[in-house]
Amino acid sequence: MNFKTRQINIVSDSCCDLPHDLYGSLSIGLMKFPYLMDDGEYFDDLYEASTAHQFYERLRKGEQAKTAQIPYAHILEVFEQAVQEQLPTVFLCFTSGLSGNYELMQQACNETLEKYPDAELYVVDTLLPSIAEGLLVWEAVRQADRGLSAQELVAWAEEARYYVNAFFTVPDLESLRRGGRIPDFAATAGTTLDIKPIITIDLEGKLKLCAAARGRKKSIKLLLQYYDEISRPEESNVVIVASADSPKELKQMTEQLLKNTESKPPAIITSSIGPVIGAHVGPDMIAISFWGQDRRENVSLTDRIANAVSNRSEALKARLRG
């Protein structure tokens, strides 16, 4: 790993779906998720060695990609390397709501700390997928460069993750149905009625259907509408937009974003949905992520109480394990 002269190390994973060149400029570690194609195993390198078009063309031709967790041995290797850097290290992980990788990371962290009890290693469940995770990673690096300690960055990330908003739409529901994300009847009904779902993320980092539009153009328009209603450009005007190999529509959405916000145009990062996320959503997904309102504000009082009880229970279990 090649790090800037900051006081802490940051490591994330390839499900952040940031552009490879941009990620490299951040000078942080990258753990690559594996995925399987018909001709063998690959590792998600943020499209350094291939292109999004090449991957999604294979899916369009009927090939299916299968995903897996990062091998535990590799996670331990990365933790060992972080210890050797002799700097406090924060690992920002893909949401536990869609993967068991966070649990593996936490297990590897505990195992490493048993071996090196004086090391400072922290694992944060971002509760965010894809470019939403990427947006948090992007800002976390900026906060670290401003001088936050590792403990301060952990506290910042665990609060900031609720202000990251993300919405995406897919041309059909088949890939989500095949991946077990939605039931069969919903996929069938959606396809028959030309319904395009608008999907967001809940507080547990899972996918949540929040709206639907009749037709592709209306679904993309709805993404822009959510940005207009929820974003807070006065706080941060960085926006990430991405597609699963749909460059024409991505360009149109980017242009519309700039057109609609002439007073303070957003700093737009464009990216491609990686193969791990892409294996579950299929080609032509369009996504947007931005800083906005606290997503906890939309939770009912009873759900807030349930979440608080759950969090306290988990904290108690963590103390007992420690």
Short mmCIF file of C-alpha atoms in Angstrom, two decimals:
data_model
loop_
_atom_site.label_atom_id
_atom_site.label_comp_id
_atom_site.label_asym_id
_atom_site.label_seq_id
_atom_site.Cartn_x
_atom_site.Cartn_y
_atom_site.Cartn_z
CA MET A 1 0.00 0.00 0.00
CA ASN A 2 1.18 3.51 -0.74
CA PHE A 3 -0.21 6.05 1.67
CA LYS A 4 0.01 9.82 1.81
CA THR A 5 1.77 11.37 4.77
CA ARG A 6 -1.34 11.26 6.95
CA GLN A 7 -1.41 10.05 10.52
CA ILE A 8 -3.67 7.08 9.86
CA ASN A 9 -4.23 4.40 7.23
CA ILE A 10 -7.57 3.84 5.52
CA VAL A 11 -8.56 0.64 3.74
CA SER A 12 -11.79 -0.07 1.89
CA ASP A 13 -13.05 -2.68 -0.55
CA SER A 14 -13.87 -2.83 -4.23
CA CYS A 15 -17.64 -2.69 -3.68
CA CYS A 16 -17.25 1.07 -3.25
CA ASP A 17 -17.38 1.26 -7.07
CA LEU A 18 -15.18 4.34 -7.34
CA PRO A 19 -13.24 4.87 -10.58
CA HIS A 20 -9.89 3.12 -10.42
CA ASP A 21 -7.82 6.24 -11.14
CA LEU A 22 -9.69 8.25 -8.55
CA TYR A 23 -9.34 5.53 -5.93
CA GLY A 24 -5.63 5.33 -6.63
CA SER A 25 -5.26 9.08 -6.09
CA LEU A 26 -6.66 8.67 -2.57
CA SER A 27 -3.67 6.52 -1.61
CA ILE A 28 -5.63 4.06 0.50
CA GLY A 29 -5.67 0.29 0.61
CA LEU A 30 -8.04 -1.79 -1.50
CA MET A 31 -9.39 -5.25 -0.74
CA LYS A 32 -10.73 -6.90 -3.87
CA PHE A 33 -13.91 -8.95 -3.86
CA PRO A 34 -13.79 -12.12 -5.99
CA TYR A 35 -16.36 -13.11 -8.59
CA LEU A 36 -16.77 -16.12 -10.84
CA MET A 37 -17.41 -16.20 -14.57
CA ASP A 38 -17.70 -19.21 -16.87
CA ASP A 39 -13.95 -19.20 -17.50
CA GLY A 40 -12.82 -18.92 -13.88
CA GLU A 41 -12.30 -16.61 -10.93
CA TYR A 42 -11.67 -12.87 -11.21
CA PHE A 43 -11.05 -10.14 -8.66
CA ASP A 44 -12.82 -6.80 -8.73
CA ASP A 45 -10.03 -4.31 -9.42
CA LEU A 46 -12.33 -1.35 -10.16
CA TYR A 47 -11.91 -2.08 -13.88
CA GLU A 48 -8.16 -1.55 -13.93
CA ALA A 49 -7.50 -4.59 -16.16
CA SER A 50 -10.77 -4.64 -18.12
CA THR A 51 -13.77 -2.44 -18.84
CA ALA A 52 -17.33 -2.28 -17.60
CA HIS A 53 -18.54 -2.75 -21.15
CA GLN A 54 -16.66 -6.05 -21.49
CA PHE A 55 -18.17 -7.37 -18.26
CA TYR A 56 -21.76 -6.35 -18.97
CA GLU A 57 -21.61 -7.59 -22.56
CA ARG A 58 -20.91 -11.04 -21.16
CA LEU A 59 -24.02 -10.75 -18.98
CA ARG A 60 -26.10 -9.55 -21.93
CA LYS A 61 -25.06 -12.65 -23.85
CA GLY A 62 -26.45 -14.87 -21.11
CA GLU A 63 -23.45 -15.51 -18.88
CA GLN A 64 -24.06 -15.29 -15.15
CA ALA A 65 -21.55 -13.91 -12.68
CA LYS A 66 -21.38 -15.34 -9.16
CA THR A 67 -19.98 -13.48 -6.20
CA ALA A 68 -18.21 -14.54 -3.03
CA GLN A 69 -16.73 -13.03 0.10
CA ILE A 70 -13.14 -11.92 0.32
CA PRO A 71 -11.05 -14.94 1.42
CA TYR A 72 -10.36 -14.87 5.14
CA ALA A 73 -6.67 -15.59 4.63
CA HIS A 74 -6.36 -12.50 2.44
CA ILE A 75 -8.14 -10.36 5.02
CA LEU A 76 -5.68 -11.53 7.66
CA GLU A 77 -2.82 -10.71 5.30
CA VAL A 78 -4.10 -7.16 4.83
CA PHE A 79 -4.46 -6.71 8.60
CA GLU A 80 -0.91 -8.00 9.09
CA GLN A 81 0.34 -5.52 6.52
CA ALA A 82 -1.55 -2.71 8.24
CA VAL A 83 0.16 -3.56 11.54
CA GLN A 84 3.55 -3.42 9.84
CA GLU A 85 2.79 0.11 8.65
CA GLN A 86 2.79 1.07 12.35
CA LEU A 87 -0.06 3.52 11.91
CA PRO A 88 -3.61 3.29 13.25
CA THR A 89 -5.78 1.77 10.51
CA VAL A 90 -9.49 2.15 9.78
CA PHE A 91 -11.22 -0.38 7.53
CA LEU A 92 -14.38 0.94 5.85
CA CYS A 93 -16.46 -2.09 4.83
CA PHE A 94 -19.23 -2.89 2.41
CA THR A 95 -22.61 -3.08 4.14
CA SER A 96 -23.29 -6.05 6.39
CA GLY A 97 -26.88 -5.86 5.18
CA LEU A 98 -25.88 -7.44 1.86
CA SER A 99 -22.75 -9.43 2.69
CA GLY A 100 -21.15 -11.42 5.49
CA ASN A 101 -17.79 -9.84 4.74
CA TYR A 102 -18.02 -7.34 7.61
CA GLU A 103 -18.26 -10.22 10.09
CA LEU A 104 -15.15 -11.78 8.56
CA MET A 105 -13.36 -8.45 8.81
CA GLN A 106 -14.28 -8.07 12.46
CA GLN A 107 -13.17 -11.63 13.18
CA ALA A 108 -9.83 -11.03 11.45
CA CYS A 109 -9.41 -7.77 13.35
CA ASN A 110 -9.92 -9.51 16.69
CA GLU A 111 -7.51 -12.27 15.72
CA THR A 112 -4.87 -9.75 14.69
CA LEU A 113 -5.29 -7.74 17.88
CA GLU A 114 -4.74 -10.89 19.93
CA LYS A 115 -1.41 -11.23 18.16
CA TYR A 116 -0.58 -7.50 18.28
CA PRO A 117 -2.45 -6.10 21.32
CA ASP A 118 -0.86 -2.67 20.98
CA ALA A 119 -1.97 -2.17 17.38
CA GLU A 120 -4.78 0.24 16.52
CA LEU A 121 -7.15 -1.47 14.11
CA TYR A 122 -10.78 -0.49 13.59
CA VAL A 123 -13.49 -1.98 11.38
CA VAL A 124 -16.48 0.14 10.38
CA ASP A 125 -19.64 -1.26 8.85
CA THR A 126 -20.56 1.53 6.44
CA LEU A 127 -24.06 0.08 6.01
CA LEU A 128 -23.71 1.35 2.45
CA PRO A 129 -23.34 -0.41 -0.91
CA SER A 130 -21.70 0.60 -4.17
CA ILE A 131 -21.25 4.34 -4.84
CA ALA A 132 -22.90 5.21 -1.52
CA GLU A 133 -19.99 3.45 0.18
CA GLY A 134 -17.70 5.21 -2.30
CA LEU A 135 -19.03 8.63 -1.32
CA LEU A 136 -18.37 7.91 2.36
CA VAL A 137 -14.86 6.66 1.57
CA TRP A 138 -14.14 9.76 -0.51
CA GLU A 139 -15.09 12.10 2.31
CA ALA A 140 -13.41 9.95 4.99
CA VAL A 141 -10.10 10.44 3.23
CA ARG A 142 -10.64 14.20 3.23
CA GLN A 143 -11.45 14.12 6.94
CA ALA A 144 -8.33 12.08 7.66
CA ASP A 145 -6.21 14.53 5.70
CA ARG A 146 -7.67 17.31 7.82
CA GLY A 147 -6.19 15.60 10.86
CA LEU A 148 -8.81 13.30 12.38
CA SER A 149 -7.37 10.50 14.49
CA ALA A 150 -8.37 6.90 13.82
CA GLN A 151 -10.86 6.88 16.70
CA GLU A 152 -12.30 10.20 15.58
CA LEU A 153 -12.64 8.93 12.01
CA VAL A 154 -14.50 5.84 13.23
CA ALA A 155 -16.93 8.02 15.19
CA TRP A 156 -17.31 10.34 12.18
CA ALA A 157 -18.01 7.46 9.76
CA GLU A 158 -20.53 5.79 12.06
CA GLU A 159 -22.53 9.02 12.15
CA ALA A 160 -21.90 10.28 8.61
CA ARG A 161 -23.14 7.06 6.98
CA TYR A 162 -26.73 8.06 7.77
CA TYR A 163 -26.38 11.28 5.75
CA VAL A 164 -25.33 9.45 2.59
CA ASN A 165 -28.36 9.07 0.35
CA ALA A 166 -28.47 6.79 -2.68
CA PHE A 167 -31.07 5.77 -5.25
CA PHE A 168 -30.87 3.53 -8.26
CA THR A 169 -33.09 2.14 -10.95
CA VAL A 170 -32.81 -0.94 -13.14
CA PRO A 171 -34.44 -1.64 -16.52
CA ASP A 172 -36.06 -4.83 -15.26
CA LEU A 173 -36.32 -6.88 -12.10
CA GLU A 174 -34.95 -10.18 -13.36
CA SER A 175 -31.42 -9.84 -11.97
CA LEU A 176 -32.73 -8.81 -8.56
CA ARG A 177 -35.17 -11.73 -8.60
CA ARG A 178 -32.45 -14.18 -9.56
CA GLY A 179 -30.26 -12.90 -6.74
CA GLY A 180 -33.05 -13.36 -4.22
CA ARG A 181 -33.43 -9.62 -3.59
CA ILE A 182 -37.12 -9.54 -4.56
CA PRO A 183 -39.81 -12.28 -4.83
CA ASP A 184 -40.73 -13.91 -8.13
CA PHE A 185 -44.25 -12.47 -8.27
CA ALA A 186 -42.96 -8.90 -7.94
CA ALA A 187 -40.51 -9.38 -10.79
CA THR A 188 -43.16 -10.87 -13.04
CA ALA A 189 -45.67 -8.12 -12.30
CA GLY A 190 -43.07 -5.40 -12.76
CA THR A 191 -41.96 -6.73 -16.13
CA THR A 192 -45.53 -7.11 -17.39
CA LEU A 193 -46.47 -3.55 -16.44
CA ASP A 194 -43.13 -2.00 -17.55
CA ILE A 195 -42.56 -0.91 -13.97
CA LYS A 196 -39.09 0.43 -13.22
CA PRO A 197 -38.29 0.24 -9.52
CA ILE A 198 -36.54 2.97 -7.58
CA ILE A 199 -34.45 1.32 -4.91
CA THR A 200 -32.66 2.86 -1.96
CA ILE A 201 -30.97 1.54 1.18
CA ASP A 202 -32.46 1.21 4.65
CA LEU A 203 -30.76 1.85 7.98
CA GLU A 204 -29.53 -1.75 8.13
CA GLY A 205 -27.78 -1.40 4.79
CA LYS A 206 -30.29 -3.53 2.90
CA LEU A 207 -32.07 -2.76 -0.36
CA LYS A 208 -35.46 -1.11 -0.05
CA LEU A 209 -38.02 -0.43 -2.75
CA CYS A 210 -39.07 3.19 -2.27
CA ALA A 211 -40.94 4.04 -5.49
CA ALA A 212 -41.74 2.88 -9.00
CA ALA A 213 -42.11 4.59 -12.35
CA ARG A 214 -43.73 3.55 -15.60
CA GLY A 215 -40.92 3.51 -18.15
CA ARG A 216 -37.19 4.15 -18.16
CA LYS A 217 -37.21 7.92 -18.72
CA LYS A 218 -39.58 8.52 -15.83
CA SER A 219 -37.49 6.36 -13.51
CA ILE A 220 -34.34 8.38 -14.23
CA LYS A 221 -36.30 11.60 -13.83
CA LEU A 222 -37.37 10.36 -10.41
CA LEU A 223 -33.73 9.87 -9.37
CA LEU A 224 -33.07 13.52 -10.18
CA GLN A 225 -36.18 14.53 -8.28
CA TYR A 226 -34.91 12.76 -5.16
CA TYR A 227 -31.63 14.64 -5.48
CA ASP A 228 -33.45 17.98 -5.76
CA GLU A 229 -35.61 17.23 -2.72
CA ILE A 230 -33.10 15.61 -0.36
CA SER A 231 -29.59 16.85 -1.17
CA ARG A 232 -27.85 19.49 0.89
CA PRO A 233 -25.35 21.16 -1.47
CA GLU A 234 -24.60 23.82 1.13
CA GLU A 235 -22.99 21.06 3.23
CA SER A 236 -21.29 19.11 0.44
CA ASN A 237 -21.98 19.34 -3.27
CA VAL A 238 -20.08 16.17 -4.24
CA VAL A 239 -22.34 13.80 -6.17
CA ILE A 240 -21.48 10.38 -7.58
CA VAL A 241 -23.44 9.07 -10.56
CA ALA A 242 -22.81 5.67 -12.06
CA SER A 243 -24.19 3.20 -14.55
CA ALA A 244 -23.89 -0.48 -15.35
CA ASP A 245 -22.63 0.18 -18.87
CA SER A 246 -25.24 2.73 -19.87
CA PRO A 247 -22.99 5.68 -20.80
CA LYS A 248 -25.51 7.58 -22.90
CA GLU A 249 -28.09 7.79 -20.12
CA LEU A 250 -25.37 8.53 -17.57
CA LYS A 251 -24.25 11.50 -19.67
CA GLN A 252 -27.81 12.75 -19.97
CA MET A 253 -28.35 12.54 -16.23
CA THR A 254 -25.09 14.35 -15.53
CA GLU A 255 -26.04 17.15 -17.90
CA GLN A 256 -29.44 17.45 -16.28
CA LEU A 257 -27.88 17.67 -12.82
CA LEU A 258 -25.74 20.59 -13.94
CA LYS A 259 -28.64 22.25 -15.69
CA ASN A 260 -30.93 22.05 -12.68
CA THR A 261 -28.39 23.49 -10.21
CA GLU A 262 -26.84 26.43 -12.00
CA SER A 263 -26.45 28.51 -8.81
CA LYS A 264 -24.11 25.98 -7.23
CA PRO A 265 -23.38 23.17 -9.68
CA PRO A 266 -22.39 19.91 -8.00
CA ALA A 267 -18.93 18.40 -8.26
CA ILE A 268 -19.89 15.25 -10.13
CA ILE A 269 -17.90 12.03 -10.05
CA THR A 270 -18.93 9.57 -12.75
CA SER A 271 -18.24 5.89 -12.34
CA SER A 272 -19.20 2.38 -13.41
CA ILE A 273 -21.03 -0.15 -11.28
CA GLY A 274 -18.51 -2.87 -10.50
CA PRO A 275 -18.85 -6.56 -11.34
CA VAL A 276 -19.77 -7.65 -7.81
CA ILE A 277 -22.73 -5.29 -7.57
CA GLY A 278 -23.37 -5.76 -11.28
CA ALA A 279 -23.74 -9.51 -10.86
CA HIS A 280 -26.88 -8.83 -8.79
CA VAL A 281 -28.40 -5.86 -10.63
CA GLY A 282 -27.52 -6.67 -14.24
CA PRO A 283 -26.68 -4.28 -17.09
CA ASP A 284 -28.00 -0.72 -17.44
CA MET A 285 -28.55 0.20 -13.82
CA ILE A 286 -28.39 3.95 -13.17
CA ALA A 287 -27.43 5.20 -9.70
CA ILE A 288 -26.89 8.44 -7.83
CA SER A 289 -25.45 9.10 -4.38
CA PHE A 290 -25.15 12.40 -2.52
CA TRP A 291 -25.05 13.99 0.91
CA GLY A 292 -28.49 14.84 2.19
CA GLN A 293 -30.87 14.63 5.08
CA ASP A 294 -30.38 12.26 8.00
CA ARG A 295 -32.06 9.03 6.84
CA ARG A 296 -32.96 8.24 10.45
CA GLU A 297 -35.49 11.09 10.33
CA ASN A 298 -37.71 8.94 8.11
CA VAL A 299 -37.91 6.10 10.62
CA SER A 300 -41.03 5.73 12.75
CA LEU A 301 -40.83 6.21 16.50
CA THR A 302 -41.40 2.52 17.21
CA ASP A 303 -38.68 1.52 14.75
CA ARG A 304 -36.30 4.03 16.35
CA ILE A 305 -36.93 2.41 19.73
CA ALA A 306 -36.35 -1.07 18.26
CA ASN A 307 -33.13 0.08 16.61
CA ALA A 308 -31.89 1.66 19.84
CA VAL A 309 -32.59 -1.54 21.80
CA SER A 310 -30.82 -3.60 19.12
CA ASN A 311 -27.78 -1.31 19.13
CA ARG A 312 -27.50 -1.45 22.92
CA SER A 313 -27.77 -5.24 22.81
CA GLU A 314 -24.98 -5.44 20.26
CA ALA A 315 -22.82 -3.06 22.28
CA LEU A 316 -23.34 -5.22 25.39
CA LYS A 317 -22.39 -8.36 23.47
CA ALA A 318 -19.24 -6.61 22.20
CA ARG A 319 -18.23 -5.63 25.74
CA LEU A 320 -18.79 -9.17 26.98
CA ARG A 321 -16.65 -10.55 24.14
CA GLY A 322 -13.94 -8.03 24.97
#
